[in-house]
Structures are given as structure tokens and as C-alpha cells.
Short mmCIF file of N, CA and C in Angstrom, two decimals:
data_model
loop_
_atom_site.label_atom_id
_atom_site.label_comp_id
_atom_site.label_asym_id
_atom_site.label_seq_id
_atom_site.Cartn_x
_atom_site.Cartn_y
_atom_site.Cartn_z
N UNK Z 1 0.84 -1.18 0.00
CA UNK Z 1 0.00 0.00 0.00
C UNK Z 1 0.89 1.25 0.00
N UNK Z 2 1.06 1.83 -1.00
CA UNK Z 2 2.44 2.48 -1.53
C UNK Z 2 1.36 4.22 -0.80
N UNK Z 3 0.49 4.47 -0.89
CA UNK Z 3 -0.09 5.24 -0.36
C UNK Z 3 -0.57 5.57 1.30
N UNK Z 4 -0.55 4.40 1.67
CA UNK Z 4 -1.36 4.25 2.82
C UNK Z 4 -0.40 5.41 3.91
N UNK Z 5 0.58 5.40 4.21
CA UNK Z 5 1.25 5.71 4.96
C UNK Z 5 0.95 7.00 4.74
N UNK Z 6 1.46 7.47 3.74
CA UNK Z 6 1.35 8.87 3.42
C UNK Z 6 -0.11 10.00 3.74
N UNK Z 7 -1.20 8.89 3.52
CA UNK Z 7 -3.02 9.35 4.14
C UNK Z 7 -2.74 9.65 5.65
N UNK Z 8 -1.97 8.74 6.27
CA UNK Z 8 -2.08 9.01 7.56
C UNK Z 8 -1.63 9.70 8.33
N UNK Z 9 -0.21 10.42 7.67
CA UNK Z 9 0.67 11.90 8.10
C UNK Z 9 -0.42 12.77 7.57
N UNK Z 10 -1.28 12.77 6.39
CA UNK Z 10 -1.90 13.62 6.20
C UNK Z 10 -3.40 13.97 6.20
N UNK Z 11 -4.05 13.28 7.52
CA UNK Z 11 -5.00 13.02 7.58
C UNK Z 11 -5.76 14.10 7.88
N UNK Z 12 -4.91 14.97 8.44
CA UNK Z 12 -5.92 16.59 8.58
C UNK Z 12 -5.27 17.88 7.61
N UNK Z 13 -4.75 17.62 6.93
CA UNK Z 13 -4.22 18.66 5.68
C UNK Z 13 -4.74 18.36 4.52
N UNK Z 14 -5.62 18.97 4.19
CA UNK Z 14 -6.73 18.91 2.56
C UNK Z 14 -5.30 19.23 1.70
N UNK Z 15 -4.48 20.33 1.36
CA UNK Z 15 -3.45 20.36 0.62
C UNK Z 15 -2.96 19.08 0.07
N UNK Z 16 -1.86 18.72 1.46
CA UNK Z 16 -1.38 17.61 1.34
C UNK Z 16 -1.76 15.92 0.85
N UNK Z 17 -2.74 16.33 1.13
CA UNK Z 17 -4.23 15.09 0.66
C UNK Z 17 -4.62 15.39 -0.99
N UNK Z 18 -4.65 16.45 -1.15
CA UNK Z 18 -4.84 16.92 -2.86
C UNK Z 18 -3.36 16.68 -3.53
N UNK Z 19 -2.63 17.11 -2.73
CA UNK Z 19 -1.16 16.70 -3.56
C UNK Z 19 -1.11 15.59 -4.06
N UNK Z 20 -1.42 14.38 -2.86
CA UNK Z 20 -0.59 13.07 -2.99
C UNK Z 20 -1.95 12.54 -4.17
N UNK Z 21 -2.74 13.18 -4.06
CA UNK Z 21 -4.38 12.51 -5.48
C UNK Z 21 -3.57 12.91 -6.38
N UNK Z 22 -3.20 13.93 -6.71
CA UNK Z 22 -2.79 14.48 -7.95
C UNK Z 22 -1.52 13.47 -7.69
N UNK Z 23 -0.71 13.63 -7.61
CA UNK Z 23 0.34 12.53 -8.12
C UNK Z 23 -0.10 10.91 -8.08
N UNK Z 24 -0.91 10.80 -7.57
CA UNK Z 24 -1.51 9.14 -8.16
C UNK Z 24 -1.85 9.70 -9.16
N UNK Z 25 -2.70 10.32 -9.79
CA UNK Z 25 -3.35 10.57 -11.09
C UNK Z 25 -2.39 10.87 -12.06
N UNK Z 26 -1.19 11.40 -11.87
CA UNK Z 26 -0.36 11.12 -12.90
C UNK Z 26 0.32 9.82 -12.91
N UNK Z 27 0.40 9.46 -11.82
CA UNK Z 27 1.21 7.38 -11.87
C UNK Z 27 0.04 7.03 -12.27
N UNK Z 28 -1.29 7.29 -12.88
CA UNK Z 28 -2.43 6.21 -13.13
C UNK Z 28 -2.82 5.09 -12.32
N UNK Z 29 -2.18 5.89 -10.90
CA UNK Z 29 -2.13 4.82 -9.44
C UNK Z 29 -3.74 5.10 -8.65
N UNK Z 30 -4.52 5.94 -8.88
CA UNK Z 30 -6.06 6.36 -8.67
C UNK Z 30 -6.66 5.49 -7.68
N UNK Z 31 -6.20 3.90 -8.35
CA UNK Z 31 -7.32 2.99 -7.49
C UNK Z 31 -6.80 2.40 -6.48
N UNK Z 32 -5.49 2.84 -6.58
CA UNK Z 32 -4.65 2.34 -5.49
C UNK Z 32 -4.66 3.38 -4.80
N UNK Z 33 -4.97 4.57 -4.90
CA UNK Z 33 -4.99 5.91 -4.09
C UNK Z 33 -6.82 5.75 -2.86
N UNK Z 34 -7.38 5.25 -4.23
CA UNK Z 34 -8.50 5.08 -3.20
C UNK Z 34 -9.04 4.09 -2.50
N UNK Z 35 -8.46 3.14 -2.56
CA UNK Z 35 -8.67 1.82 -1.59
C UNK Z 35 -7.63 1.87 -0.53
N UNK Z 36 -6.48 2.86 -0.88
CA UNK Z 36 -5.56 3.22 0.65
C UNK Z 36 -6.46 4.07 1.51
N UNK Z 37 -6.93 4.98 0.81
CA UNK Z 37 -8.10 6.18 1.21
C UNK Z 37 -9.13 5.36 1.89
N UNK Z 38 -9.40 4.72 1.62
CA UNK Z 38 -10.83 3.40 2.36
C UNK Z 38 -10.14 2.45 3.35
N UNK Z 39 -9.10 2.52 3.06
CA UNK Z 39 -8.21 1.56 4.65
C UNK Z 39 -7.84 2.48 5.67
N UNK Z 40 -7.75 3.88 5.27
CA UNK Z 40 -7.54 4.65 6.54
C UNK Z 40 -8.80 5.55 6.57
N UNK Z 41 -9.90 5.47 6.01
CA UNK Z 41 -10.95 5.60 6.34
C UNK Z 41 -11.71 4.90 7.31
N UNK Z 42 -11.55 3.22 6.80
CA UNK Z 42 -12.16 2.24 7.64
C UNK Z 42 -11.66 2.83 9.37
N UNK Z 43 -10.34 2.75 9.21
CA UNK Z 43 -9.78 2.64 10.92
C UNK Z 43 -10.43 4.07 11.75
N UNK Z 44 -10.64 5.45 11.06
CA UNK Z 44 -10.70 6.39 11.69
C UNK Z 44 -12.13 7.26 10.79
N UNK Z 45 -13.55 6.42 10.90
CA UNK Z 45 -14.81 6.84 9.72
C UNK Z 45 -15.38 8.43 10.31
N UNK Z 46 -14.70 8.99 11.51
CA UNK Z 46 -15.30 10.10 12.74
C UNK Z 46 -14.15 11.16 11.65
N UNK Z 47 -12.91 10.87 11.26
CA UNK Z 47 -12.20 12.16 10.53
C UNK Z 47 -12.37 12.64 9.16
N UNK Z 48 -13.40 14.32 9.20
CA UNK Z 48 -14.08 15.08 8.67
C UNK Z 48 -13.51 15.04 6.82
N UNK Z 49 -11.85 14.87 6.75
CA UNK Z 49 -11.04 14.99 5.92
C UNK Z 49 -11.19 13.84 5.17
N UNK Z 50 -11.00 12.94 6.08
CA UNK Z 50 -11.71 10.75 5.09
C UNK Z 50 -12.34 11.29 4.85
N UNK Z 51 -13.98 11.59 5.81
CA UNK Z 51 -15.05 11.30 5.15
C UNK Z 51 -15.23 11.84 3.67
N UNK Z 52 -15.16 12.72 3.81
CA UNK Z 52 -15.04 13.63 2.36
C UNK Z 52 -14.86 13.29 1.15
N UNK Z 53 -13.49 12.81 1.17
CA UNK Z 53 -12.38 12.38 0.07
C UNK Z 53 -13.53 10.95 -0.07
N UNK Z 54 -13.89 10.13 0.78
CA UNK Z 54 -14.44 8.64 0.71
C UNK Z 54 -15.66 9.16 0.48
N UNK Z 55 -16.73 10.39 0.09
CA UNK Z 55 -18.07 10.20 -0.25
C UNK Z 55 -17.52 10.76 -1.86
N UNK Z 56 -16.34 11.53 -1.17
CA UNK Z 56 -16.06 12.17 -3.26
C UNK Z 56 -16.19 10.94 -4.09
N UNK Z 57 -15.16 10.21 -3.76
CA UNK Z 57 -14.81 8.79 -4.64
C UNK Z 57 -16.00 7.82 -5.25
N UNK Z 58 -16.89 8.04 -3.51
CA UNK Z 58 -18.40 7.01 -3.68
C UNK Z 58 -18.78 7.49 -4.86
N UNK Z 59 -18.94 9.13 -5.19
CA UNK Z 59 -20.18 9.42 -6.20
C UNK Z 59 -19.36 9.71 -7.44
N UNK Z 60 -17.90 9.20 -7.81
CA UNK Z 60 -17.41 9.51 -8.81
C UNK Z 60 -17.72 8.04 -9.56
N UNK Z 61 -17.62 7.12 -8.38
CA UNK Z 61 -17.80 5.62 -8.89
C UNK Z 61 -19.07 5.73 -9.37
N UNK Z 62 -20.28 6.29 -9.00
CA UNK Z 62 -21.60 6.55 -9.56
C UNK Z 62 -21.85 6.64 -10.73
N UNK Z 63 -21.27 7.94 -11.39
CA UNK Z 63 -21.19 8.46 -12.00
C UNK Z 63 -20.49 7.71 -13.63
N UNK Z 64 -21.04 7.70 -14.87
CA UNK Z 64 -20.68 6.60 -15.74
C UNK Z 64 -19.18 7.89 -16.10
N UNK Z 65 -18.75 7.21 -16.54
CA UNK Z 65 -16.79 7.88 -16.76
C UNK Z 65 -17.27 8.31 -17.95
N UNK Z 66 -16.29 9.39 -18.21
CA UNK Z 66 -16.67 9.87 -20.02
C UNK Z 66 -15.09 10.10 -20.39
N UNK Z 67 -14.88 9.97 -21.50
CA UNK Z 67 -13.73 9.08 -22.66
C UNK Z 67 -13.17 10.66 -22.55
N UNK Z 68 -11.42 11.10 -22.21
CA UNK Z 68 -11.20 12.15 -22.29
C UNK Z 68 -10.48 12.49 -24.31
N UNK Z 69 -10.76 13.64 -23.95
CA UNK Z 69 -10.19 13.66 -25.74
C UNK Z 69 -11.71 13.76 -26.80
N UNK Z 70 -11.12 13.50 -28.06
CA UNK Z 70 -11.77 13.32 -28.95
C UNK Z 70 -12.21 11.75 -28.95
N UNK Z 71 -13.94 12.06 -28.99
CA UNK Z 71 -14.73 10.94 -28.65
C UNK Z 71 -15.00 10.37 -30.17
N UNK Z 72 -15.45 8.86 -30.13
CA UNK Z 72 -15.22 7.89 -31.05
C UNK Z 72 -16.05 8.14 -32.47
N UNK Z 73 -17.70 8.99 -32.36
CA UNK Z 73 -17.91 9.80 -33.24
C UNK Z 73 -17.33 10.23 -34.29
N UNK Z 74 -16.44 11.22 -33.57
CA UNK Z 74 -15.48 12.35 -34.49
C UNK Z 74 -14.68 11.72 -35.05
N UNK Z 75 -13.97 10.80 -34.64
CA UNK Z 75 -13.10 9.99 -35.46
C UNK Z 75 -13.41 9.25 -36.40
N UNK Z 76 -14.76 9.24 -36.57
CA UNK Z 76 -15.23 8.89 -37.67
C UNK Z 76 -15.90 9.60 -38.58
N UNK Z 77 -16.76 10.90 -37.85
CA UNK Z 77 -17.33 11.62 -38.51
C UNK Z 77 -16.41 12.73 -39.39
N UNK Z 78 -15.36 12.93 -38.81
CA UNK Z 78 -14.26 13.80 -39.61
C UNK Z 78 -13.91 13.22 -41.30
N UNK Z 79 -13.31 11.92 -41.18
CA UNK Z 79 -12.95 11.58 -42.71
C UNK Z 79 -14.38 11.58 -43.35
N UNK Z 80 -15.20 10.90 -43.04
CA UNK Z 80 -17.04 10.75 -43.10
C UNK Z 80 -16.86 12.33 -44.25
N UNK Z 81 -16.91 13.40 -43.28
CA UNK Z 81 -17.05 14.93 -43.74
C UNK Z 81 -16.07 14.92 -45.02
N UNK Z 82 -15.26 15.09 -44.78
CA UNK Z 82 -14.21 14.90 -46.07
C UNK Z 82 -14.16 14.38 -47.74
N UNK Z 83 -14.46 13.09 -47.00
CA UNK Z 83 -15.03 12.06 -48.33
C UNK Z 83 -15.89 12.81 -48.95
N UNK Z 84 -17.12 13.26 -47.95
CA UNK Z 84 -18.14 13.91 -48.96
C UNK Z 84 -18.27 14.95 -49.90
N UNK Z 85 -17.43 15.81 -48.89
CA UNK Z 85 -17.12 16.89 -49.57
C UNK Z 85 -16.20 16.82 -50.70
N UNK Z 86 -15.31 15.50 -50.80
CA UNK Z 86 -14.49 15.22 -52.16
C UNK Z 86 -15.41 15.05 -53.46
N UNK Z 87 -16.47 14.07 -52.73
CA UNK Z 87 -17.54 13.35 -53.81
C UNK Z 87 -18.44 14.69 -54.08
N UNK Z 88 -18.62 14.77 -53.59
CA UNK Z 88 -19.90 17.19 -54.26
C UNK Z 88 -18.49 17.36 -55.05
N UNK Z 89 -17.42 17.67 -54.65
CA UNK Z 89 -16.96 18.42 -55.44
C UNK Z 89 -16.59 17.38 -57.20
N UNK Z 90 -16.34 16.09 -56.94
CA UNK Z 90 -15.96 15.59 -58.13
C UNK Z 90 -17.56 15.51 -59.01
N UNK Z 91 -18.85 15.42 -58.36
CA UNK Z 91 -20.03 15.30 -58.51
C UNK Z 91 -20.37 16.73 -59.66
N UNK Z 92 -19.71 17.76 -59.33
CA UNK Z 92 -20.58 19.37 -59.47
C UNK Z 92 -19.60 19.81 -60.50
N UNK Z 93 -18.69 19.21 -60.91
CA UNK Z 93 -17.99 19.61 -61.72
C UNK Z 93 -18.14 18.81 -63.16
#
């Protein structure tokens, strides 16, 4: 639990608690960020700072994920546009 330790020096500093999220989120370490977050939640469910972070997580899990970037549509609808506009133009001439 490459996190765990670190929740628990920082169990009353929101900063320090946003820091160490943001650097899981760049290691793509997230789920390992939040099941450390739920082991030092479990032991101490009365500190204002868990609870928080552990109802954020609850309603992010809720929530269906959406695809960052250019969504699967466009990647199709772009050449889609193109083509057509090749075919009008070889069409009109």
C-alpha cells in the first residue's frame, strides 16, 4: 500500500491530501490511491477529511466515466465529412 502511509501523516491537511491525489493521477495509481483512502478511512470513519475524500470517490464511482479527448464519433465523422465533400466536389464539376 504504496499510499497508505502517506493518508495518515496527512490526515488533517486537505493540501497535502490533494497533492498526494494528484500525483496518483499522474502514476495512473487512482485505485490504489483510493482503496488506501478506504483503509484509513475504515480505521478512523469520525475524521471530517476521510469522510469527504471517501463520499467524493463514492459518487465519482456513480457516475458513468466519459472518454477524455476526442470521442469515437469524431473519429469517424471527420474523414465521413471529407469524403463527402471530395464526392460534391468531383459530382458538381
Amino acid at each position: 500500500m504504496p499510499y497508505l502511509q502517506e493518508i495518515i501523516n496527512h490526515k488533517d491537511n486537505p493540501q497535502q491530501l490533494e497533492a498526494l491525489f494528484q500525483t496518483a493521477r499522474l502514476r495512473h495509481e487512482t485505485g490504489q490511491f483510493m482503496s488506501d483512502l478506504d483503509a484509513c478511512f475504515s480505521g478512523e470513519p469520525d475524521n471530517l477529511l476521510l469522510q469527504a475524500w471517501h463520499y467524493r470517490f463514492q459518487s465519482t464511482l456513480a457516475e458513468p466515466r466519459r472518454q477524455e479527448g476526442i470521442g469515437g464519433n469524431w473519429k469517424l465523422a471527420i474523414p465521413l465529412a471529407m469524403l463527402n465533400g471530395l464526392l460534391l466536389w468531383l459530382f458538381s464539376g
